[in-house]
Coordinates of C-alpha atoms and ligand atoms in Angstrom, one line a residue:
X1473 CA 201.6 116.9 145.0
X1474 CA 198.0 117.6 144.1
X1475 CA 196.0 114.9 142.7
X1476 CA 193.8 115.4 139.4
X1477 CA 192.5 114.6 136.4
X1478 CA 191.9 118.0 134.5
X1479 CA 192.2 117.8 130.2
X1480 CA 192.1 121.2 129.0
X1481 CA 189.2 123.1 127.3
X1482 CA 192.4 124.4 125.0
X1483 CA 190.6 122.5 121.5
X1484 CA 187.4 123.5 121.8
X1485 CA 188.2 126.6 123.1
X1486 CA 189.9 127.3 119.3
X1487 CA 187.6 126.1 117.6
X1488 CA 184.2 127.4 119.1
X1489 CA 185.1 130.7 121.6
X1490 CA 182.7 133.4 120.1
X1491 CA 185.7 135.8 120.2
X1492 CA 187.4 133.2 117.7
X1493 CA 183.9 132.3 116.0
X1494 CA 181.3 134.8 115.9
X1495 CA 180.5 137.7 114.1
X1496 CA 179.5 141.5 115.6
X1497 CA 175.6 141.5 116.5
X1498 CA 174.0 144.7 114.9
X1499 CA 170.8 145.6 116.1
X1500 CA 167.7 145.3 114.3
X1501 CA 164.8 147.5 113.9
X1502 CA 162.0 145.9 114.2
X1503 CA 159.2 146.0 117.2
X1504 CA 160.2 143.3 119.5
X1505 CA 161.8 143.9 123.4
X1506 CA 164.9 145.1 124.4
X1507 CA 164.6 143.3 127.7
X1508 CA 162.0 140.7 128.7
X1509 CA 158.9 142.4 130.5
X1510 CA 158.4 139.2 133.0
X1511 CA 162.3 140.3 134.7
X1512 CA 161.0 143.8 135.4
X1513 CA 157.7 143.9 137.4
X1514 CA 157.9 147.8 137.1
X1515 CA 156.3 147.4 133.9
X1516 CA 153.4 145.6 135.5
X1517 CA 152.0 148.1 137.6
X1518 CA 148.9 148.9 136.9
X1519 CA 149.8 152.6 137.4
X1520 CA 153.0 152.1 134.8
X1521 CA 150.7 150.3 133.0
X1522 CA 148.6 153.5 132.0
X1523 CA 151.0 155.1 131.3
X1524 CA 151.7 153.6 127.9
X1525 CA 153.8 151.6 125.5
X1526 CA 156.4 154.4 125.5
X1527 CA 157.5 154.2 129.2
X1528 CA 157.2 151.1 129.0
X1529 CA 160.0 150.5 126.5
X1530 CA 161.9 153.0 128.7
X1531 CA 162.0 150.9 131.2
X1532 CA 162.9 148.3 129.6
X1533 CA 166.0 150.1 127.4
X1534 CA 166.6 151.3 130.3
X1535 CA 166.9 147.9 132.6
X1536 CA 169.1 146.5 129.6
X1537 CA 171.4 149.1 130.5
X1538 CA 171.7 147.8 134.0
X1539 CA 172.2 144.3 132.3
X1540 CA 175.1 145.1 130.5
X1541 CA 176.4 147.4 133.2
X1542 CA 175.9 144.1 135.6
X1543 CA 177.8 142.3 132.9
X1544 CA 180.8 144.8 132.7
X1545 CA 181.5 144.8 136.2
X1546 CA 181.0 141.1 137.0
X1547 CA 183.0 140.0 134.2
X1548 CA 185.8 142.8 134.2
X1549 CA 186.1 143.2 138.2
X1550 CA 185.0 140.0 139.3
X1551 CA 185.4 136.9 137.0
X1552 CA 188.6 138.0 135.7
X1553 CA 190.2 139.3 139.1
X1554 CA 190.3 135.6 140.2
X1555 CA 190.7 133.9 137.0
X1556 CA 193.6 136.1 136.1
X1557 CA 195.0 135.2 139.8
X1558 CA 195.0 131.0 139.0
X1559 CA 196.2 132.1 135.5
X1560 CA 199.6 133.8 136.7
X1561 CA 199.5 131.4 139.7
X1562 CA 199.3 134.3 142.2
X1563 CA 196.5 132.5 143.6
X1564 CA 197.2 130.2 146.8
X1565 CA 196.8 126.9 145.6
X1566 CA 198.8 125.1 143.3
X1567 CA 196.6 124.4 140.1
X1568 CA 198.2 122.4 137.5
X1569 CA 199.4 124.7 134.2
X1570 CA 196.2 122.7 132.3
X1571 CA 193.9 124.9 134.6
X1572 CA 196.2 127.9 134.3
X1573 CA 196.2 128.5 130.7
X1574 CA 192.6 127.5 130.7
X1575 CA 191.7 130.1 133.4
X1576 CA 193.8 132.5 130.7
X1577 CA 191.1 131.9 128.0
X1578 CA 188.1 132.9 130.7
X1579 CA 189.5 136.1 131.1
X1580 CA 189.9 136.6 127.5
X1581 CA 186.2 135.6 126.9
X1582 CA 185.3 137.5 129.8
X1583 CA 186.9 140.7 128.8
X1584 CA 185.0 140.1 125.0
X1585 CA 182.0 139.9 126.7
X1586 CA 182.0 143.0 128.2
X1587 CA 183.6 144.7 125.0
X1588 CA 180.3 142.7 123.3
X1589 CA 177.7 144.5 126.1
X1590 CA 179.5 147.8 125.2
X1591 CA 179.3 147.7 121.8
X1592 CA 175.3 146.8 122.1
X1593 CA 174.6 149.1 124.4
X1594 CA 176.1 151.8 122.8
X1595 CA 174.2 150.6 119.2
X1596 CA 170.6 150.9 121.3
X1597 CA 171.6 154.4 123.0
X1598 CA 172.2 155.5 119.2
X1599 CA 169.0 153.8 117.8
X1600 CA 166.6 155.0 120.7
X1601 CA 168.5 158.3 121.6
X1602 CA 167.7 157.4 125.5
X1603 CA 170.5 157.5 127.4
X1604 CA 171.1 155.6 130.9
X1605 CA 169.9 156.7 133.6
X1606 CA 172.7 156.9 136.8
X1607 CA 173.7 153.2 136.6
X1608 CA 175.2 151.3 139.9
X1609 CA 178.8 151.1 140.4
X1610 CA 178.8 147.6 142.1
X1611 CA 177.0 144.5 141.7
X1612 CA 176.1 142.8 144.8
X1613 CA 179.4 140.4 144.5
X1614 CA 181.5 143.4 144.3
X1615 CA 179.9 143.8 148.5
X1616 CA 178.9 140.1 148.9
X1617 CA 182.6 138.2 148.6
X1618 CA 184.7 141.0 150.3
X1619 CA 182.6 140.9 153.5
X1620 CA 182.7 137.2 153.5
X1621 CA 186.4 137.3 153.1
X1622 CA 186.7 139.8 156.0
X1623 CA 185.5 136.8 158.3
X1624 CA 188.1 134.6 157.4
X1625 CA 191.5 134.4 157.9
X1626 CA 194.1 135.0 155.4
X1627 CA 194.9 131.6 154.5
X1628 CA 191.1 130.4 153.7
X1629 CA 190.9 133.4 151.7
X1630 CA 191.3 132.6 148.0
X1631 CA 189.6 129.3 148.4
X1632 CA 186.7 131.4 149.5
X1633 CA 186.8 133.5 146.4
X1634 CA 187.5 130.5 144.1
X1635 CA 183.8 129.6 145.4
X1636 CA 181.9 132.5 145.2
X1637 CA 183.3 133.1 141.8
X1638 CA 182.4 129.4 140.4
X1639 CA 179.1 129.9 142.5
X1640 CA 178.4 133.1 140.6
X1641 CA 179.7 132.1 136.9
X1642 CA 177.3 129.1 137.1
X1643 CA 174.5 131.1 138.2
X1644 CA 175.2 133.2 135.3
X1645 CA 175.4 130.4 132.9
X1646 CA 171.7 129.7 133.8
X1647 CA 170.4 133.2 133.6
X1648 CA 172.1 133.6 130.4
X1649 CA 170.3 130.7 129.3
X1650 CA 166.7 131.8 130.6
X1651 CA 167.3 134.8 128.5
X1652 CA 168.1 133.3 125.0
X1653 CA 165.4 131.3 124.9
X1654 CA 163.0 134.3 125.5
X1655 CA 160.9 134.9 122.5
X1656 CA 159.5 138.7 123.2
X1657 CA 163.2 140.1 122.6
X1658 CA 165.2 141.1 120.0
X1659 CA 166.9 139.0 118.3
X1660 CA 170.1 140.2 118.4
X1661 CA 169.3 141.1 121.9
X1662 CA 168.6 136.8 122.0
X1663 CA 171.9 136.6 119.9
X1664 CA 174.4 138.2 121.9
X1665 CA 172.9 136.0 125.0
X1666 CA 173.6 132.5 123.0
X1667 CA 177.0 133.6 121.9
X1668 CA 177.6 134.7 125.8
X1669 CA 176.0 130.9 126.6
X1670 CA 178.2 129.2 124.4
X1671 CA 181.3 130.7 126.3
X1672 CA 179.6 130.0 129.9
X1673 CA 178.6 126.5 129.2
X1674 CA 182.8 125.8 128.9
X1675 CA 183.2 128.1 132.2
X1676 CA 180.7 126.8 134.2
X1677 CA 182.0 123.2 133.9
X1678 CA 186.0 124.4 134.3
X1679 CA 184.9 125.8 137.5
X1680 CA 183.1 122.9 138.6
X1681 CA 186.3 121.4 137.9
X1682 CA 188.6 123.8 139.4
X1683 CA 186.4 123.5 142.7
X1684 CA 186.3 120.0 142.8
X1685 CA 190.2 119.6 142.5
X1686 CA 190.7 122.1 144.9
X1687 CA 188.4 120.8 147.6
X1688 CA 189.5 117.3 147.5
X1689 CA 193.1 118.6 147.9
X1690 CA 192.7 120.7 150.7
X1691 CA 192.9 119.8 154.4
X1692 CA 189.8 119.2 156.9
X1693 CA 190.5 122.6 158.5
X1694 CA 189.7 124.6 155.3
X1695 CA 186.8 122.9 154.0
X1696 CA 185.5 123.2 158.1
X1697 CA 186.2 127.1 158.0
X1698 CA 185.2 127.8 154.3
X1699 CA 181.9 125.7 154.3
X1700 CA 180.9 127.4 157.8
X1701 CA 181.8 130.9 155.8
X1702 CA 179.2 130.0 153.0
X1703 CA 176.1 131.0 154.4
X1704 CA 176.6 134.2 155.3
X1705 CA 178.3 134.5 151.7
X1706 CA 174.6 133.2 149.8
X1707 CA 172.8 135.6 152.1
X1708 CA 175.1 138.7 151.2
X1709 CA 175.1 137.7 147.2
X1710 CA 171.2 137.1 147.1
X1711 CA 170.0 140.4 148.9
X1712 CA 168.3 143.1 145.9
X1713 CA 169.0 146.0 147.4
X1714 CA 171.0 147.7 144.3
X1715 CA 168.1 146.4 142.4
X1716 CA 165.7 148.1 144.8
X1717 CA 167.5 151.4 144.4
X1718 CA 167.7 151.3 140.5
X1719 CA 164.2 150.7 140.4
X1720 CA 163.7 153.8 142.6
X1721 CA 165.7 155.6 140.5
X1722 CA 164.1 154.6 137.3
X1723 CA 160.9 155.6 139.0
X1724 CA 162.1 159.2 139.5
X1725 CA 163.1 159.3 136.0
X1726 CA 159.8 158.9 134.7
X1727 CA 157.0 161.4 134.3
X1728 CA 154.4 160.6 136.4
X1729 CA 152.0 162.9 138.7
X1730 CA 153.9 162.0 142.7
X1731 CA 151.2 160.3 144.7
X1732 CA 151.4 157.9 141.8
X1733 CA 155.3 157.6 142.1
X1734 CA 154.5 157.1 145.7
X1735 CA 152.6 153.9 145.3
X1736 CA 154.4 152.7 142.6
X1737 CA 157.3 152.6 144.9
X1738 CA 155.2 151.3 147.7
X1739 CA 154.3 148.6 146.0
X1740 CA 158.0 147.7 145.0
X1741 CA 158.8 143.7 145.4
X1742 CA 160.7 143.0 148.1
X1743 CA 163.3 140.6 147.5
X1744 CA 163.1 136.6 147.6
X1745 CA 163.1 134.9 151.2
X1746 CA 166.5 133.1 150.9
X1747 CA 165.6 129.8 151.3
X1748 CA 166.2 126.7 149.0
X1749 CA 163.5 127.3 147.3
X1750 CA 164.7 130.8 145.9
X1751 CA 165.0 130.8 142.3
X1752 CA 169.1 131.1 142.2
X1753 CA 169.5 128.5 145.0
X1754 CA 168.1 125.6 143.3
X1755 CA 171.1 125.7 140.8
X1756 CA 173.2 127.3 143.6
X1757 CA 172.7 123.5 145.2
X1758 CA 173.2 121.5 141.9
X1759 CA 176.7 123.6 141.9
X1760 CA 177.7 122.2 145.2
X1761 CA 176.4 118.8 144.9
X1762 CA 178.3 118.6 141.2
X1763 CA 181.8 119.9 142.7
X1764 CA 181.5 117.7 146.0
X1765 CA 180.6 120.2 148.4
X1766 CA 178.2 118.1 149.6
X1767 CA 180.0 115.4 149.9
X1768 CA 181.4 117.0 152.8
X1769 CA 179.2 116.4 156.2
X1770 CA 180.0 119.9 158.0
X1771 CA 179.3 122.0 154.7
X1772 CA 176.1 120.0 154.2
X1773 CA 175.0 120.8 157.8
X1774 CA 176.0 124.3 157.4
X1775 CA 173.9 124.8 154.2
X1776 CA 170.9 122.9 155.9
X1777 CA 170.2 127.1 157.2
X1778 CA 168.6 127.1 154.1
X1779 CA 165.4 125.1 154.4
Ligands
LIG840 FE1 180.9 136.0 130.6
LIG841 FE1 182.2 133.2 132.5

């Protein structure tokens, strides 16, 4: 018998899901963003820079895209693969039927918020008339958890994807939350990322919980083989190589004489050292301290990697 004390999200879930609760965000016409300038340092190149307002807003419209396209697939392939698996209890642990139905309402929220980025994205492609460039097919989860879950063996499997997802949807959560607050962009662009934050401020906190009640109920040798795995699963996750080749792509989409394209491309950041100072791996570590990972000597030591 597992042991737990999970209440579920069921009331407020009713009461304040945006699927339940909000209305359709229609986009405005007015001059502000479609995408904060500071997340793309295309725009800042001096040589981009020339260029004009005009490409710039390209860019942008067109890194918006990716967002939603990002959106789409994490929430529709990855979010939702597991959540439906603890829903249907398919998934390998036993979670009470609190956490079941509860994991039910992610993938419905999940699902809306990928019908939500659809909708918008279609309203900007009819208000600008620019259409998206060739968009990635994966997001670097749809590489970074099955490679990890090639190292392990069967049975440590879905534990390891029950982290990677709660390690991902609270990373979101936080993104989601830098972007609302941003005052350059639209506001219905700033809209549709509160109503998204209302709904990942509830999933971040069931996952936590999920996590928690799963790692205190499992035995010594899965947390030993999962917390050894998790590493090599932060390093795969935190690369920005399909970044990188977007940005390359949106590059060759714009007119520009080719030496120019040449430096621009030159100059292209290259990604983040992965270290604990990284940007996503301060709240990565406020994740695992808040579900007990740390708690746990051997995971600690194998996270101490990161310095
Ligand atoms: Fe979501
Ligand atoms: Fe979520």
């Amino acid at each position: 018998m597992i042991q737990h004390q999970y209440e579920s999200h069921s009331p407020i879930w009713e009461s304040r899901a945006t699927i339940r609760s909000r209305p359709r965000r229609q986009i405005e016409d007015d001059a502000l963003q479609y995408y904060p300038i500071e997340r793309q340092p295309l725009c800042l190149h001096p040589l981009i820079v020339e260029l004009g307002s005009e490409v710039e807003k390209y860019i942008l419209i067109q890194s918006l895209y990716k967002y939603i396209n990002d959106i789409i697939i994490f929430e529709t392939e990855i979010v939702n693969r597991t959540a439906r698996s603890i829903a249907k209890g398919l998934f390998l642990f036993d979670f009470p039927f609190a956490c079941r139905y509860d994991a039910m309402s992610v993938v419905i929220d999940e699902d809306y918020h990928a019908y939500v980025a659809m909708d918008y994205l279609n309203q900007v492609q009819t208000q600008t008339g620019i259409s998206p460039i060739v968009m990635p097919a994966e997001i670097e989860l749809s590489r970074a958890i099955p490679r990890t879950l090639a190292t392990l063996e069967e049975k440590y499997r879905d534990g390891m994807e029950l982290l990677a997802v709660a390690i991902s949807e609270n990373t979101i959560t936080a993104d989601v939350a830098a972007f609302s607050r941003n005052l350059t962009i639209k506001r219905s662009v700033k809209g549709m990322m509160a109503d998204h934050l209302a709904d990942e401020g509830r999933h971040s906190s069931f996952w936590i919980k999920l996590v928690k009640i799963y790692w205190s109920n499992i035995d010594e040798a899965t947390r030993l083989a999962i917390g050894a795995a998790l590493p090599y699963f932060l390093q795969q996750y935190l690369t920005n190589d399909i970044q990188a080749e977007f940005d390359r792509r949106l590059v060759m989409a714009i007119a520009m004489p080719e030496s120019s394209r040449r430096d621009v491309m030159a100059d292209m950041v290259s990604s983040y050292p992965i270290t604990k100072q990284h940007p996503m791996m301060v709240n990565i570590f406020n994740f695992f301290k808040a579900s007990g990972l740390l708690d746990h000597g051997p995971t600690r030591r194998s996270l101490d990697v990161f310095i």
